[in-house]
Amino acid sequence: ASWRKQDLEGDIRSPFYFVWAAGMFKQFATKHLGSLKDLSIVEIGPGSTMIPAALYASAGAKHLYCVDIFEHPAIRDPLPYRTAFDLAKLDSDYFVRDANEIILKEEGGKATLNPDYISFLKRESFDTGLPDASVDYVFSLATIEHINDPLRSIAEWKRILKPGGISAHIAGLADHRDFSKPYEYLKLNPAVWR
């Protein structure tokens, strides 16, 4: 209940939220690709945490790339990762690898995630730096509405996807500047909105 309260009132989403999001995108991946095992995956705009990446690495994914132009100060806070792994115990898929293989150490209030499985790429969504046809799955949650050049980004994601790879994105259809008028942006032409 306290994690849900934080999701409603806090500046940073809770581990509960990110475990839920990871489960939703995992369900889509397993429906289309069979499992997360041995997949190369890209998350666009992980925001304040790489919890889905950590969970997918524990489910046997080959490598996770988290692409964002901003490295959030909370992205390496250890408590959300530990909490997420505790919450994820309800899903046996997440324990192909032990959590200790993913979170290598906690030091000075920061978690060190295993670079063999997870990379943070401080890059634009339309310039991931990844090779052509190199990833199986690209996903984002409430990120695409923040991207400066969505068409260019979508072309980039298509470029890096392997044949048969999949892409899944959920956009938050609200004006994030004024929550009292969540759809006000629909009145703006694209140049003004950008």
Tab-separated table of C-alpha atoms in Angstrom:
chain	number	residue	atom	x	y	z
A	1	ALA	CA	0.000	0.000	0.000
A	2	SER	CA	2.819	2.445	0.743
A	3	TRP	CA	4.472	1.753	-2.649
A	4	ARG	CA	1.138	2.407	-4.394
A	5	LYS	CA	0.761	5.660	-2.416
A	6	GLN	CA	4.252	6.692	-3.545
A	7	ASP	CA	3.295	5.975	-7.173
A	8	LEU	CA	0.371	8.369	-6.858
A	9	GLU	CA	2.147	11.119	-4.920
A	10	GLY	CA	5.911	10.726	-5.382
A	11	ASP	CA	8.284	12.245	-7.915
A	12	ILE	CA	9.861	8.858	-8.657
A	13	ARG	CA	7.848	5.715	-9.390
A	14	SER	CA	8.219	2.835	-6.952
A	15	PRO	CA	9.663	-0.646	-7.529
A	16	PHE	CA	6.065	-1.931	-7.466
A	17	TYR	CA	5.297	0.196	-10.546
A	18	PHE	CA	8.417	-0.938	-12.425
A	19	VAL	CA	7.834	-4.626	-11.631
A	20	TRP	CA	4.313	-4.187	-13.004
A	21	ALA	CA	5.685	-2.440	-16.128
A	22	ALA	CA	8.351	-5.123	-16.601
A	23	GLY	CA	5.668	-7.811	-16.377
A	24	MET	CA	3.522	-6.082	-18.962
A	25	PHE	CA	6.352	-5.769	-21.504
A	26	LYS	CA	7.595	-9.285	-20.661
A	27	GLN	CA	4.147	-10.656	-21.477
A	28	PHE	CA	4.260	-9.004	-24.906
A	29	ALA	CA	7.778	-10.330	-25.562
A	30	THR	CA	6.978	-13.883	-24.538
A	31	LYS	CA	3.813	-13.877	-26.654
A	32	HIS	CA	5.799	-12.928	-29.771
A	33	LEU	CA	9.306	-14.245	-29.080
A	34	GLY	CA	8.692	-17.219	-26.771
A	35	SER	CA	10.755	-16.048	-23.788
A	36	LEU	CA	13.266	-13.419	-22.706
A	37	LYS	CA	16.087	-15.947	-22.691
A	38	ASP	CA	19.047	-14.975	-24.888
A	39	LEU	CA	17.365	-11.796	-26.184
A	40	SER	CA	19.117	-8.490	-26.754
A	41	ILE	CA	16.724	-5.797	-25.538
A	42	VAL	CA	16.647	-1.998	-25.658
A	43	GLU	CA	14.635	0.151	-23.297
A	44	ILE	CA	14.178	3.708	-24.488
A	45	GLY	CA	13.996	6.220	-21.625
A	46	PRO	CA	14.355	4.128	-18.462
A	47	GLY	CA	13.995	7.271	-16.346
A	48	SER	CA	14.792	6.787	-12.662
A	49	THR	CA	15.551	3.050	-12.709
A	50	MET	CA	16.709	0.117	-14.794
A	51	ILE	CA	14.518	-2.366	-12.866
A	52	PRO	CA	12.963	-3.919	-16.010
A	53	ALA	CA	16.490	-4.398	-17.407
A	54	ALA	CA	17.656	-6.043	-14.168
A	55	LEU	CA	14.636	-8.351	-14.115
A	56	TYR	CA	15.026	-9.277	-17.788
A	57	ALA	CA	18.732	-10.025	-17.242
A	58	SER	CA	17.735	-12.294	-14.356
A	59	ALA	CA	15.238	-13.979	-16.711
A	60	GLY	CA	18.124	-14.935	-18.991
A	61	ALA	CA	18.178	-12.073	-21.496
A	62	LYS	CA	21.535	-11.795	-23.221
A	63	HIS	CA	21.950	-8.024	-22.828
A	64	LEU	CA	19.883	-4.956	-21.979
A	65	TYR	CA	20.656	-1.494	-23.322
A	66	CYS	CA	18.973	1.416	-21.546
A	67	VAL	CA	19.030	4.478	-23.809
A	68	ASP	CA	18.347	7.901	-22.323
A	69	ILE	CA	19.689	11.421	-22.829
A	70	PHE	CA	19.587	11.988	-19.066
A	71	GLU	CA	21.044	9.734	-16.388
A	72	HIS	CA	18.647	10.196	-13.485
A	73	PRO	CA	20.425	10.565	-10.112
A	74	ALA	CA	18.251	7.768	-8.638
A	75	ILE	CA	18.991	5.260	-11.411
A	76	ARG	CA	21.597	3.423	-9.321
A	77	ASP	CA	19.905	3.591	-5.903
A	78	PRO	CA	20.099	0.012	-4.550
A	79	LEU	CA	16.863	-0.193	-2.503
A	80	PRO	CA	14.465	-0.164	-5.501
A	81	TYR	CA	16.401	-3.022	-7.154
A	82	ARG	CA	16.417	-5.149	-3.986
A	83	THR	CA	12.712	-4.450	-3.463
A	84	ALA	CA	11.914	-5.274	-7.109
A	85	PHE	CA	13.686	-8.631	-6.881
A	86	ASP	CA	11.715	-9.419	-3.718
A	87	LEU	CA	8.453	-8.502	-5.480
A	88	ALA	CA	9.449	-10.524	-8.554
A	89	LYS	CA	9.683	-13.747	-6.555
A	90	LEU	CA	6.083	-14.328	-7.588
A	91	ASP	CA	7.302	-14.909	-11.165
A	92	SER	CA	9.682	-17.848	-11.530
A	93	ASP	CA	10.794	-16.608	-14.993
A	94	TYR	CA	12.855	-13.922	-13.288
A	95	PHE	CA	15.199	-16.343	-11.602
A	96	VAL	CA	17.180	-17.980	-14.392
A	97	ARG	CA	20.079	-15.951	-12.964
A	98	ASP	CA	20.492	-15.044	-9.304
A	99	ALA	CA	19.947	-11.396	-8.354
A	100	ASN	CA	23.570	-11.307	-7.134
A	101	GLU	CA	24.705	-11.908	-10.722
A	102	ILE	CA	22.821	-8.752	-11.740
A	103	ILE	CA	23.542	-6.444	-8.785
A	104	LEU	CA	27.252	-6.946	-8.276
A	105	LYS	CA	27.657	-4.684	-5.257
A	106	GLU	CA	26.163	-1.847	-3.273
A	107	GLU	CA	28.585	0.832	-2.213
A	108	GLY	CA	28.146	4.444	-1.143
A	109	GLY	CA	24.390	4.252	-1.671
A	110	LYS	CA	24.793	3.104	-5.281
A	111	ALA	CA	24.217	-0.248	-6.948
A	112	THR	CA	26.681	-1.567	-9.500
A	113	LEU	CA	24.811	-3.501	-12.175
A	114	ASN	CA	26.653	-6.202	-14.097
A	115	PRO	CA	27.969	-4.640	-17.326
A	116	ASP	CA	27.970	-8.099	-18.940
A	117	TYR	CA	24.165	-7.857	-18.928
A	118	ILE	CA	23.159	-4.185	-18.633
A	119	SER	CA	24.499	-1.040	-20.325
A	120	PHE	CA	23.294	2.516	-19.838
A	121	LEU	CA	23.753	4.457	-23.096
A	122	LYS	CA	23.547	8.219	-22.611
A	123	ARG	CA	22.334	8.900	-26.136
A	124	GLU	CA	19.403	10.223	-28.122
A	125	SER	CA	16.621	7.778	-28.949
A	126	PHE	CA	17.310	8.344	-32.657
A	127	ASP	CA	21.042	7.642	-32.264
A	128	THR	CA	21.472	4.541	-30.091
A	129	GLY	CA	24.923	3.715	-31.468
A	130	LEU	CA	23.922	0.057	-31.776
A	131	PRO	CA	24.663	-1.955	-34.934
A	132	ASP	CA	22.073	-2.706	-37.617
A	133	ALA	CA	19.824	-5.705	-36.911
A	134	SER	CA	21.410	-6.319	-33.503
A	135	VAL	CA	18.485	-6.427	-31.036
A	136	ASP	CA	15.391	-8.561	-30.608
A	137	TYR	CA	13.125	-6.202	-28.688
A	138	VAL	CA	12.778	-2.433	-28.258
A	139	PHE	CA	10.320	-1.014	-25.740
A	140	SER	CA	9.420	2.171	-23.875
A	141	LEU	CA	6.908	3.267	-21.284
A	142	ALA	CA	5.675	6.861	-21.147
A	143	THR	CA	8.718	8.023	-23.103
A	144	ILE	CA	7.703	8.396	-26.731
A	145	GLU	CA	5.612	11.482	-25.950
A	146	HIS	CA	8.795	13.189	-24.683
A	147	ILE	CA	10.959	12.440	-27.729
A	148	ASN	CA	11.956	15.426	-29.856
A	149	ASP	CA	11.888	13.550	-33.155
A	150	PRO	CA	9.612	10.485	-32.918
A	151	LEU	CA	9.722	9.594	-36.626
A	152	ARG	CA	13.510	9.637	-36.689
A	153	SER	CA	13.567	7.569	-33.476
A	154	ILE	CA	11.170	4.967	-34.881
A	155	ALA	CA	13.383	4.670	-37.973
A	156	GLU	CA	16.370	4.080	-35.674
A	157	TRP	CA	14.535	1.369	-33.727
A	158	LYS	CA	13.582	-0.343	-36.973
A	159	ARG	CA	17.231	-0.184	-38.077
A	160	ILE	CA	18.565	-1.878	-34.935
A	161	LEU	CA	15.868	-4.583	-34.799
A	162	LYS	CA	16.718	-8.014	-36.150
A	163	PRO	CA	14.347	-9.495	-38.741
A	164	GLY	CA	11.399	-10.779	-36.730
A	165	GLY	CA	12.254	-8.474	-33.818
A	166	ILE	CA	9.487	-6.605	-32.035
A	167	SER	CA	8.888	-3.129	-30.690
A	168	ALA	CA	6.335	-2.066	-28.053
A	169	HIS	CA	5.663	1.439	-26.780
A	170	ILE	CA	3.107	2.997	-24.477
A	171	ALA	CA	2.633	6.760	-24.684
A	172	GLY	CA	1.217	8.829	-21.869
A	173	LEU	CA	-1.476	10.849	-23.630
A	174	ALA	CA	-1.387	13.797	-21.271
A	175	ASP	CA	0.217	17.205	-21.221
A	176	HIS	CA	2.903	16.736	-18.588
A	177	ARG	CA	3.220	20.481	-18.054
A	178	ASP	CA	-0.248	21.127	-16.626
A	179	PHE	CA	-2.045	18.171	-15.065
A	180	SER	CA	-5.194	20.210	-14.485
A	181	LYS	CA	-5.650	20.231	-18.305
A	182	PRO	CA	-4.205	16.875	-19.392
A	183	TYR	CA	-5.262	17.065	-23.043
A	184	GLU	CA	-4.625	20.758	-23.673
A	185	TYR	CA	-1.681	19.863	-25.922
A	186	LEU	CA	-4.104	18.412	-28.498
A	187	LYS	CA	-5.079	21.997	-29.374
A	188	LEU	CA	-1.514	22.873	-30.360
A	189	ASN	CA	0.007	22.449	-33.781
A	190	PRO	CA	3.113	20.196	-33.829
A	191	ALA	CA	5.615	23.073	-34.041
A	192	VAL	CA	4.157	24.821	-30.987
A	193	TRP	CA	3.933	21.535	-29.067
A	194	ARG	CA	7.555	20.644	-29.837
